[in-house]
GROMACS .gro file of N, CA and C in nm:
model
  447
    1MET      N    1   1.685  -3.182   3.224
    1MET     CA    2   1.569  -3.156   3.241
    1MET      C    3   1.539  -3.017   3.197
    2VAL      N    4   1.582  -2.911   3.248
    2VAL     CA    5   1.579  -2.795   3.205
    2VAL      C    6   1.635  -2.746   3.047
    3MET      N    7   1.749  -2.857   3.011
    3MET     CA    8   1.798  -2.818   2.901
    3MET      C    9   1.676  -2.888   2.784
    4LEU      N   10   1.617  -2.965   2.808
    4LEU     CA   11   1.534  -3.031   2.735
    4LEU      C   12   1.406  -2.949   2.739
    5GLY      N   13   1.339  -2.885   2.807
    5GLY     CA   14   1.258  -2.762   2.816
    5GLY      C   15   1.292  -2.676   2.714
    6TYR      N   16   1.412  -2.622   2.681
    6TYR     CA   17   1.432  -2.506   2.629
    6TYR      C   18   1.443  -2.552   2.512
    7SER      N   19   1.501  -2.677   2.502
    7SER     CA   20   1.529  -2.752   2.316
    7SER      C   21   1.370  -2.785   2.287
    8GLN      N   22   1.311  -2.795   2.330
    8GLN     CA   23   1.143  -2.806   2.285
    8GLN      C   24   1.094  -2.684   2.272
    9LEU      N   25   1.098  -2.585   2.349
    9LEU     CA   26   1.060  -2.433   2.366
    9LEU      C   27   1.107  -2.371   2.205
   10PHE      N   28   1.253  -2.402   2.184
   10PHE     CA   29   1.309  -2.383   2.080
   10PHE      C   30   1.270  -2.401   1.953
   11MET      N   31   1.230  -2.528   1.935
   11MET     CA   32   1.193  -2.618   1.850
   11MET      C   33   1.026  -2.570   1.804
   12SER      N   34   0.959  -2.575   1.903
   12SER     CA   35   0.825  -2.471   1.878
   12SER      C   36   0.854  -2.375   1.812
   13LEU      N   37   0.916  -2.280   1.885
   13LEU     CA   38   0.926  -2.175   1.840
   13LEU      C   39   1.004  -2.151   1.661
   14ALA      N   40   1.105  -2.240   1.653
   14ALA     CA   41   1.153  -2.241   1.507
   14ALA      C   42   1.022  -2.293   1.430
   15ARG      N   43   0.968  -2.405   1.482
   15ARG     CA   44   0.847  -2.450   1.389
   15ARG      C   45   0.743  -2.341   1.344
   16LYS      N   46   0.694  -2.254   1.445
   16LYS     CA   47   0.585  -2.150   1.422
   16LYS      C   48   0.676  -2.060   1.316
   17ILE      N   49   0.794  -2.031   1.329
   17ILE     CA   50   0.859  -1.928   1.257
   17ILE      C   51   0.867  -1.982   1.098
   18ALA      N   52   0.882  -2.119   1.082
   18ALA     CA   53   0.899  -2.177   0.970
   18ALA      C   54   0.745  -2.157   0.879
   19GLN      N   55   0.623  -2.210   0.953
   19GLN     CA   56   0.529  -2.216   0.890
   19GLN      C   57   0.488  -2.029   0.869
   20SER      N   58   0.492  -1.955   0.937
   20SER     CA   59   0.484  -1.820   0.940
   20SER      C   60   0.546  -1.786   0.786
   21THR      N   61   0.659  -1.801   0.794
   21THR     CA   62   0.745  -1.786   0.671
   21THR      C   63   0.640  -1.834   0.542
   22ALA      N   64   0.680  -1.960   0.565
   22ALA     CA   65   0.594  -2.018   0.432
   22ALA      C   66   0.452  -2.013   0.402
   23LEU      N   67   0.370  -1.953   0.507
   23LEU     CA   68   0.255  -1.915   0.489
   23LEU      C   69   0.256  -1.748   0.394
   24LEU      N   70   0.350  -1.700   0.454
   24LEU     CA   71   0.380  -1.564   0.394
   24LEU      C   72   0.444  -1.554   0.245
   25LEU      N   73   0.549  -1.646   0.254
   25LEU     CA   74   0.586  -1.693   0.083
   25LEU      C   75   0.486  -1.717   0.007
   26VAL      N   76   0.408  -1.828   0.017
   26VAL     CA   77   0.285  -1.868  -0.039
   26VAL      C   78   0.201  -1.769  -0.075
   27GLY      N   79   0.163  -1.663   0.030
   27GLY     CA   80   0.051  -1.587   0.015
   27GLY      C   81   0.130  -1.469  -0.091
   28GLN      N   82   0.261  -1.434  -0.092
   28GLN     CA   83   0.284  -1.324  -0.168
   28GLN      C   84   0.336  -1.388  -0.339
   29ALA      N   85   0.341  -1.496  -0.343
   29ALA     CA   86   0.370  -1.577  -0.442
   29ALA      C   87   0.233  -1.583  -0.529
   30THR      N   88   0.130  -1.596  -0.475
   30THR     CA   89  -0.002  -1.622  -0.491
   30THR      C   90  -0.040  -1.493  -0.567
   31ASN      N   91  -0.018  -1.407  -0.463
   31ASN     CA   92  -0.052  -1.242  -0.527
   31ASN      C   93   0.025  -1.197  -0.638
   32LEU      N   94   0.149  -1.186  -0.656
   32LEU     CA   95   0.256  -1.193  -0.759
   32LEU      C   96   0.149  -1.285  -0.904
   33LEU      N   97   0.139  -1.402  -0.878
   33LEU     CA   98   0.067  -1.483  -1.020
   33LEU      C   99  -0.056  -1.411  -1.043
   34LEU      N  100  -0.147  -1.389  -0.943
   34LEU     CA  101  -0.250  -1.322  -0.995
   34LEU      C  102  -0.251  -1.174  -1.025
   35ASN      N  103  -0.140  -1.120  -0.976
   35ASN     CA  104  -0.153  -0.955  -1.072
   35ASN      C  105  -0.085  -0.997  -1.182
   36LEU      N  106   0.000  -1.092  -1.241
   36LEU     CA  107   0.034  -1.106  -1.375
   36LEU      C  108  -0.077  -1.142  -1.460
   37PHE      N  109  -0.137  -1.212  -1.407
   37PHE     CA  110  -0.257  -1.313  -1.481
   37PHE      C  111  -0.377  -1.166  -1.509
   38ILE      N  112  -0.394  -1.096  -1.457
   38ILE     CA  113  -0.470  -0.947  -1.437
   38ILE      C  114  -0.413  -0.899  -1.536
   39LEU      N  115  -0.291  -0.855  -1.517
   39LEU     CA  116  -0.199  -0.753  -1.587
   39LEU      C  117  -0.198  -0.815  -1.746
   40VAL      N  118  -0.199  -0.905  -1.768
   40VAL     CA  119  -0.212  -0.993  -1.899
   40VAL      C  120  -0.326  -0.981  -1.957
   41PHE      N  121  -0.414  -0.992  -1.890
   41PHE     CA  122  -0.610  -1.010  -1.916
   41PHE      C  123  -0.606  -0.854  -1.960
   42ILE      N  124  -0.546  -0.746  -1.859
   42ILE     CA  125  -0.603  -0.604  -1.914
   42ILE      C  126  -0.498  -0.577  -2.044
   43ALA      N  127  -0.378  -0.610  -2.063
   43ALA     CA  128  -0.364  -0.583  -2.158
   43ALA      C  129  -0.399  -0.617  -2.307
   44ARG      N  130  -0.432  -0.767  -2.271
   44ARG     CA  131  -0.503  -0.826  -2.391
   44ARG      C  132  -0.621  -0.748  -2.439
   45ALA      N  133  -0.725  -0.702  -2.332
   45ALA     CA  134  -0.858  -0.645  -2.332
   45ALA      C  135  -0.817  -0.495  -2.383
   46LEU      N  136  -0.734  -0.398  -2.341
   46LEU     CA  137  -0.699  -0.296  -2.359
   46LEU      C  138  -0.638  -0.248  -2.491
   47GLY      N  139  -0.547  -0.334  -2.544
   47GLY     CA  140  -0.488  -0.308  -2.664
   47GLY      C  141  -0.359  -0.220  -2.609
   48GLU      N  142  -0.301  -0.183  -2.740
   48GLU     CA  143  -0.146  -0.163  -2.712
   48GLU      C  144  -0.182   0.028  -2.648
   49GLN      N  145  -0.241   0.093  -2.742
   49GLN     CA  146  -0.276   0.238  -2.708
   49GLN      C  147  -0.331   0.225  -2.551
   50GLN      N  148  -0.482   0.190  -2.541
   50GLN     CA  149  -0.517   0.219  -2.419
   50GLN      C  150  -0.456   0.151  -2.287
   51PHE      N  151  -0.385   0.040  -2.314
   51PHE     CA  152  -0.266  -0.001  -2.242
   51PHE      C  153  -0.190   0.068  -2.169
   52GLY      N  154  -0.125   0.151  -2.297
   52GLY     CA  155  -0.013   0.254  -2.246
   52GLY      C  156  -0.056   0.371  -2.154
   53PHE      N  157  -0.174   0.396  -2.218
   53PHE     CA  158  -0.286   0.496  -2.142
   53PHE      C  159  -0.293   0.477  -1.979
   54PHE      N  160  -0.342   0.332  -1.960
   54PHE     CA  161  -0.360   0.282  -1.834
   54PHE      C  162  -0.222   0.257  -1.735
   55SER      N  163  -0.135   0.238  -1.807
   55SER     CA  164  -0.016   0.239  -1.756
   55SER      C  165   0.040   0.339  -1.701
   56SER      N  166   0.020   0.468  -1.783
   56SER     CA  167   0.098   0.606  -1.748
   56SER      C  168   0.016   0.660  -1.638
   57LEU      N  169  -0.155   0.633  -1.636
   57LEU     CA  170  -0.189   0.675  -1.533
   57LEU      C  171  -0.181   0.593  -1.377
   58VAL      N  172  -0.134   0.447  -1.420
   58VAL     CA  173  -0.096   0.390  -1.290
   58VAL      C  174   0.064   0.439  -1.207
   59ALA      N  175   0.144   0.450  -1.326
   59ALA     CA  176   0.246   0.534  -1.277
   59ALA      C  177   0.196   0.678  -1.233
   60THR      N  178   0.166   0.757  -1.253
   60THR     CA  179   0.132   0.867  -1.211
   60THR      C  180   0.070   0.854  -1.036
   61LEU      N  181   0.004   0.779  -1.040
   61LEU     CA  182  -0.094   0.758  -0.910
   61LEU      C  183   0.015   0.706  -0.815
   62ALA      N  184   0.114   0.615  -0.879
   62ALA     CA  185   0.219   0.547  -0.800
   62ALA      C  186   0.298   0.684  -0.751
   63ILE      N  187   0.351   0.766  -0.839
   63ILE     CA  188   0.417   0.888  -0.786
   63ILE      C  189   0.308   0.963  -0.683
   64LEU      N  190   0.201   0.985  -0.686
   64LEU     CA  191   0.143   1.089  -0.627
   64LEU      C  192   0.130   1.006  -0.471
   65ALA      N  193   0.094   0.887  -0.487
   65ALA     CA  194   0.071   0.823  -0.337
   65ALA      C  195   0.222   0.822  -0.276
   66ALA      N  196   0.329   0.811  -0.347
   66ALA     CA  197   0.450   0.836  -0.282
   66ALA      C  198   0.472   0.983  -0.208
   67ILE      N  199   0.416   1.074  -0.306
   67ILE     CA  200   0.423   1.193  -0.249
   67ILE      C  201   0.329   1.227  -0.085
   68ALA      N  202   0.250   1.147  -0.115
   68ALA     CA  203   0.133   1.152   0.001
   68ALA      C  204   0.171   1.088   0.108
   69ASP      N  205   0.272   0.993   0.093
   69ASP     CA  206   0.329   0.914   0.198
   69ASP      C  207   0.392   1.001   0.278
   70PHE      N  208   0.468   1.130   0.243
   70PHE     CA  209   0.545   1.202   0.330
   70PHE      C  210   0.643   1.138   0.419
   71GLY      N  211   0.677   1.034   0.411
   71GLY     CA  212   0.776   0.966   0.544
   71GLY      C  213   0.702   0.963   0.655
   72LEU      N  214   0.592   0.912   0.640
   72LEU     CA  215   0.495   0.888   0.763
   72LEU      C  216   0.532   0.756   0.816
   73GLY      N  217   0.545   0.632   0.723
   73GLY     CA  218   0.568   0.496   0.772
   73GLY      C  219   0.679   0.486   0.875
   74PRO      N  220   0.819   0.505   0.859
   74PRO     CA  221   0.901   0.517   0.961
   74PRO      C  222   0.880   0.587   1.103
   75ILE      N  223   0.831   0.718   1.066
   75ILE     CA  224   0.796   0.782   1.205
   75ILE      C  225   0.724   0.721   1.255
   76LEU      N  226   0.572   0.625   1.219
   76LEU     CA  227   0.507   0.554   1.280
   76LEU      C  228   0.555   0.451   1.367
   77VAL      N  229   0.644   0.387   1.293
   77VAL     CA  230   0.734   0.251   1.344
   77VAL      C  231   0.807   0.309   1.473
   78ARG      N  232   0.887   0.439   1.459
   78ARG     CA  233   0.947   0.489   1.567
   78ARG      C  234   0.864   0.494   1.677
   79GLU      N  235   0.765   0.582   1.673
   79GLU     CA  236   0.641   0.626   1.763
   79GLU      C  237   0.591   0.470   1.841
   80MET      N  238   0.574   0.406   1.774
   80MET     CA  239   0.503   0.294   1.832
   80MET      C  240   0.611   0.195   1.909
   81SER      N  241   0.727   0.231   1.864
   81SER     CA  242   0.823   0.109   1.945
   81SER      C  243   0.866   0.214   2.083
   82LYS      N  244   0.863   0.342   2.075
   82LYS     CA  245   0.860   0.430   2.189
   82LYS      C  246   0.747   0.399   2.291
   83SER      N  247   0.625   0.416   2.256
   83SER     CA  248   0.565   0.379   2.343
   83SER      C  249   0.438   0.283   2.280
   84PRO      N  250   0.424   0.165   2.311
   84PRO     CA  251   0.339   0.061   2.244
   84PRO      C  252   0.234   0.077   2.319
   85GLU      N  253   0.185   0.125   2.435
   85GLU     CA  254   0.067   0.146   2.481
   85GLU      C  255  -0.021   0.237   2.427
   86ARG      N  256   0.047   0.327   2.332
   86ARG     CA  257  -0.036   0.443   2.271
   86ARG      C  258  -0.078   0.404   2.135
   87SER      N  259  -0.051   0.277   2.076
   87SER     CA  260  -0.046   0.225   1.969
   87SER      C  261  -0.183   0.273   1.884
   88ASN      N  262  -0.301   0.255   1.952
   88ASN     CA  263  -0.408   0.268   1.844
   88ASN      C  264  -0.408   0.426   1.830
   89ARG      N  265  -0.399   0.522   1.918
   89ARG     CA  266  -0.390   0.626   1.893
   89ARG      C  267  -0.285   0.694   1.787
   90ILE      N  268  -0.191   0.637   1.803
   90ILE     CA  269  -0.049   0.675   1.669
   90ILE      C  270  -0.116   0.630   1.553
   91ILE      N  271  -0.174   0.500   1.555
   91ILE     CA  272  -0.243   0.441   1.414
   91ILE      C  273  -0.376   0.538   1.358
   92GLY      N  274  -0.462   0.569   1.459
   92GLY     CA  275  -0.554   0.674   1.396
   92GLY      C  276  -0.495   0.796   1.397
   93THR      N  277  -0.404   0.834   1.426
   93THR     CA  278  -0.343   0.966   1.390
   93THR      C  279  -0.271   0.944   1.237
   94GLY      N  280  -0.193   0.860   1.257
   94GLY     CA  281  -0.159   0.800   1.126
   94GLY      C  282  -0.241   0.787   0.999
   95LEU      N  283  -0.383   0.741   1.000
   95LEU     CA  284  -0.460   0.731   0.917
   95LEU      C  285  -0.507   0.888   0.881
   96ILE      N  286  -0.540   0.950   0.985
   96ILE     CA  287  -0.576   1.098   0.966
   96ILE      C  288  -0.501   1.143   0.870
   97LEU      N  289  -0.375   1.166   0.948
   97LEU     CA  290  -0.257   1.255   0.852
   97LEU      C  291  -0.245   1.175   0.711
   98ARG      N  292  -0.272   1.081   0.673
   98ARG     CA  293  -0.229   1.015   0.547
   98ARG      C  294  -0.328   1.051   0.471
   99SER      N  295  -0.464   1.049   0.522
   99SER     CA  296  -0.550   1.108   0.432
   99SER      C  297  -0.570   1.232   0.415
  100ILE      N  298  -0.543   1.308   0.506
  100ILE     CA  299  -0.505   1.466   0.469
  100ILE      C  300  -0.398   1.509   0.359
  101PHE      N  301  -0.276   1.424   0.389
  101PHE     CA  302  -0.169   1.446   0.280
  101PHE      C  303  -0.213   1.429   0.138
  102PHE      N  304  -0.281   1.280   0.159
  102PHE     CA  305  -0.370   1.242  -0.002
  102PHE      C  306  -0.441   1.336  -0.058
  103LEU      N  307  -0.505   1.386   0.009
  103LEU     CA  308  -0.638   1.471  -0.022
  103LEU      C  309  -0.572   1.614  -0.061
  104VAL      N  310  -0.449   1.679  -0.003
  104VAL     CA  311  -0.388   1.771  -0.056
  104VAL      C  312  -0.273   1.723  -0.155
  105VAL      N  313  -0.243   1.657  -0.172
  105VAL     CA  314  -0.171   1.614  -0.309
  105VAL      C  315  -0.286   1.561  -0.433
  106GLY      N  316  -0.407   1.541  -0.371
  106GLY     CA  317  -0.498   1.519  -0.517
  106GLY      C  318  -0.564   1.643  -0.556
  107ILE      N  319  -0.568   1.784  -0.448
  107ILE     CA  320  -0.583   1.861  -0.522
  107ILE      C  321  -0.489   1.959  -0.605
  108GLY      N  322  -0.371   1.937  -0.532
  108GLY     CA  323  -0.259   1.975  -0.611
  108GLY      C  324  -0.257   1.900  -0.758
  109TYR      N  325  -0.251   1.771  -0.753
  109TYR     CA  326  -0.254   1.724  -0.911
  109TYR      C  327  -0.391   1.764  -0.994
  110ASN      N  328  -0.514   1.804  -0.946
  110ASN     CA  329  -0.593   1.842  -0.996
  110ASN      C  330  -0.592   1.983  -1.056
  111ALA      N  331  -0.529   2.062  -0.950
  111ALA     CA  332  -0.470   2.232  -0.999
  111ALA      C  333  -0.373   2.220  -1.126
  112VAL      N  334  -0.298   2.135  -1.101
  112VAL     CA  335  -0.182   2.138  -1.228
  112VAL      C  336  -0.224   2.078  -1.324
  113ALA      N  337  -0.317   1.965  -1.349
  113ALA     CA  338  -0.422   1.908  -1.444
  113ALA      C  339  -0.496   2.018  -1.512
  114VAL      N  340  -0.543   2.123  -1.428
  114VAL     CA  341  -0.636   2.220  -1.507
  114VAL      C  342  -0.531   2.307  -1.544
  115ALA      N  343  -0.441   2.348  -1.499
  115ALA     CA  344  -0.318   2.438  -1.573
  115ALA      C  345  -0.271   2.437  -1.687
  116PHE      N  346  -0.221   2.284  -1.680
  116PHE     CA  347  -0.193   2.254  -1.786
  116PHE      C  348  -0.289   2.178  -1.910
  117ASN      N  349  -0.427   2.200  -1.903
  117ASN     CA  350  -0.478   2.132  -2.028
  117ASN      C  351  -0.515   2.020  -2.020
  118PHE      N  352  -0.494   1.942  -1.927
  118PHE     CA  353  -0.516   1.816  -1.947
  118PHE      C  354  -0.633   1.766  -2.009
  119ASP      N  355  -0.666   1.658  -2.053
  119ASP     CA  356  -0.790   1.602  -2.100
  119ASP      C  357  -0.870   1.564  -2.012
  120ASN      N  358  -0.981   1.615  -2.038
  120ASN     CA  359  -1.120   1.574  -1.934
  120ASN      C  360  -1.108   1.425  -1.871
  121GLU      N  361  -1.106   1.344  -1.975
  121GLU     CA  362  -1.103   1.231  -1.942
  121GLU      C  363  -0.979   1.171  -1.868
  122VAL      N  364  -0.872   1.213  -1.846
  122VAL     CA  365  -0.742   1.187  -1.791
  122VAL      C  366  -0.765   1.226  -1.649
  123ILE      N  367  -0.848   1.357  -1.638
  123ILE     CA  368  -0.868   1.414  -1.506
  123ILE      C  369  -0.945   1.329  -1.437
  124LEU      N  370  -1.068   1.276  -1.504
  124LEU     CA  371  -1.155   1.195  -1.431
  124LEU      C  372  -1.123   1.037  -1.405
  125LEU      N  373  -1.045   0.995  -1.497
  125LEU     CA  374  -1.012   0.863  -1.482
  125LEU      C  375  -0.890   0.879  -1.337
  126THR      N  376  -0.797   0.962  -1.355
  126THR     CA  377  -0.693   0.984  -1.231
  126THR      C  378  -0.799   0.962  -1.125
  127ASN      N  379  -0.885   1.072  -1.095
  127ASN     CA  380  -0.957   1.090  -0.970
  127ASN      C  381  -1.015   0.982  -0.936
  128ILE      N  382  -1.101   0.913  -1.056
  128ILE     CA  383  -1.146   0.785  -1.004
  128ILE      C  384  -1.019   0.664  -0.941
  129MET      N  385  -0.906   0.692  -1.017
  129MET     CA  386  -0.834   0.589  -0.955
  129MET      C  387  -0.767   0.624  -0.819
  130MET      N  388  -0.771   0.775  -0.786
  130MET     CA  389  -0.732   0.817  -0.660
  130MET      C  390  -0.819   0.760  -0.560
  131VAL      N  391  -0.974   0.782  -0.581
  131VAL     CA  392  -1.030   0.745  -0.473
  131VAL      C  393  -1.018   0.570  -0.454
  132ASN      N  394  -1.003   0.526  -0.557
  132ASN     CA  395  -0.982   0.379  -0.543
  132ASN      C  396  -0.832   0.337  -0.430
  133ILE      N  397  -0.744   0.439  -0.451
  133ILE     CA  398  -0.620   0.426  -0.400
  133ILE      C  399  -0.649   0.470  -0.228
  134LEU      N  400  -0.734   0.561  -0.228
  134LEU     CA  401  -0.758   0.576  -0.083
  134LEU      C  402  -0.821   0.518  -0.024
  135ILE      N  403  -0.907   0.428  -0.072
  135ILE     CA  404  -1.015   0.316   0.003
  135ILE      C  405  -0.964   0.171  -0.047
  136SER      N  406  -0.908   0.143  -0.107
  136SER     CA  407  -0.845  -0.005  -0.126
  136SER      C  408  -0.732  -0.045  -0.039
  137SER      N  409  -0.811  -0.178  -0.001
  137SER     CA  410  -0.668  -0.248   0.082
  137SER      C  411  -0.576  -0.303  -0.009
  138LYS      N  412  -0.566  -0.310  -0.108
  138LYS     CA  413  -0.495  -0.363  -0.201
  138LYS      C  414  -0.371  -0.248  -0.220
  139LEU      N  415  -0.395  -0.112  -0.233
  139LEU     CA  416  -0.302  -0.023  -0.269
  139LEU      C  417  -0.231   0.062  -0.094
  140THR      N  418  -0.154   0.140  -0.144
  140THR     CA  419  -0.044   0.142  -0.032
  140THR      C  420  -0.122   0.273   0.081
  141VAL      N  421  -0.200   0.332   0.042
  141VAL     CA  422  -0.225   0.472   0.092
  141VAL      C  423  -0.253   0.449   0.271
  142HIS      N  424  -0.327   0.364   0.313
  142HIS     CA  425  -0.383   0.325   0.472
  142HIS      C  426  -0.296   0.197   0.479
  143ARG      N  427  -0.296   0.093   0.366
  143ARG     CA  428  -0.213   0.005   0.402
  143ARG      C  429  -0.111   0.002   0.500
  144ASN      N  430  -0.003   0.081   0.450
  144ASN     CA  431   0.119   0.082   0.524
  144ASN      C  432   0.118   0.169   0.653
  145VAL      N  433  -0.007   0.245   0.684
  145VAL     CA  434  -0.013   0.288   0.822
  145VAL      C  435  -0.035   0.131   0.919
  146PHE      N  436  -0.131   0.038   0.900
  146PHE     CA  437  -0.133  -0.112   0.973
  146PHE      C  438  -0.027  -0.196   0.914
  147GLU      N  439   0.051  -0.184   0.829
  147GLU     CA  440   0.187  -0.250   0.792
  147GLU      C  441   0.298  -0.185   0.898
  148SER      N  442   0.280  -0.046   0.935
  148SER     CA  443   0.396  -0.039   1.015
  148SER      C  444   0.405  -0.069   1.139
  149PHE      N  445   0.253  -0.128   1.172
  149PHE     CA  446   0.245  -0.153   1.316
  149PHE      C  447   0.270  -0.293   1.326
   0.00000   0.00000   0.00000
């Protein structure tokens, strides 16, 4: 009788894992398909030259966001696994540090852009996209803090 209980528990757990995995897979596939359609739409709407400009901005911002990450994700995971009771405080500290790092990287980028005489349009668009990275749930600056939990 005890063996039957473990068997039912195992099957229930396996079912939950399978459902969660399937849901995650469907969500990621949907996200990839939406991104593909959006990217095709943007490429058609902008044309070759403007899409190239847009792509270089996105690549620059991905590099800046990686620099602003400063290896904080693994540190958050380690600290939360050491003391899960302090997870709220660790997440808050992670968000503050990530914001400060991103602000420093943004100021550094603007200083370099002015020093190398970047076009004003490039600087403006990059800063607009930086703000979007900072506040968007789609992009990685703050989302990685919550994912590490």
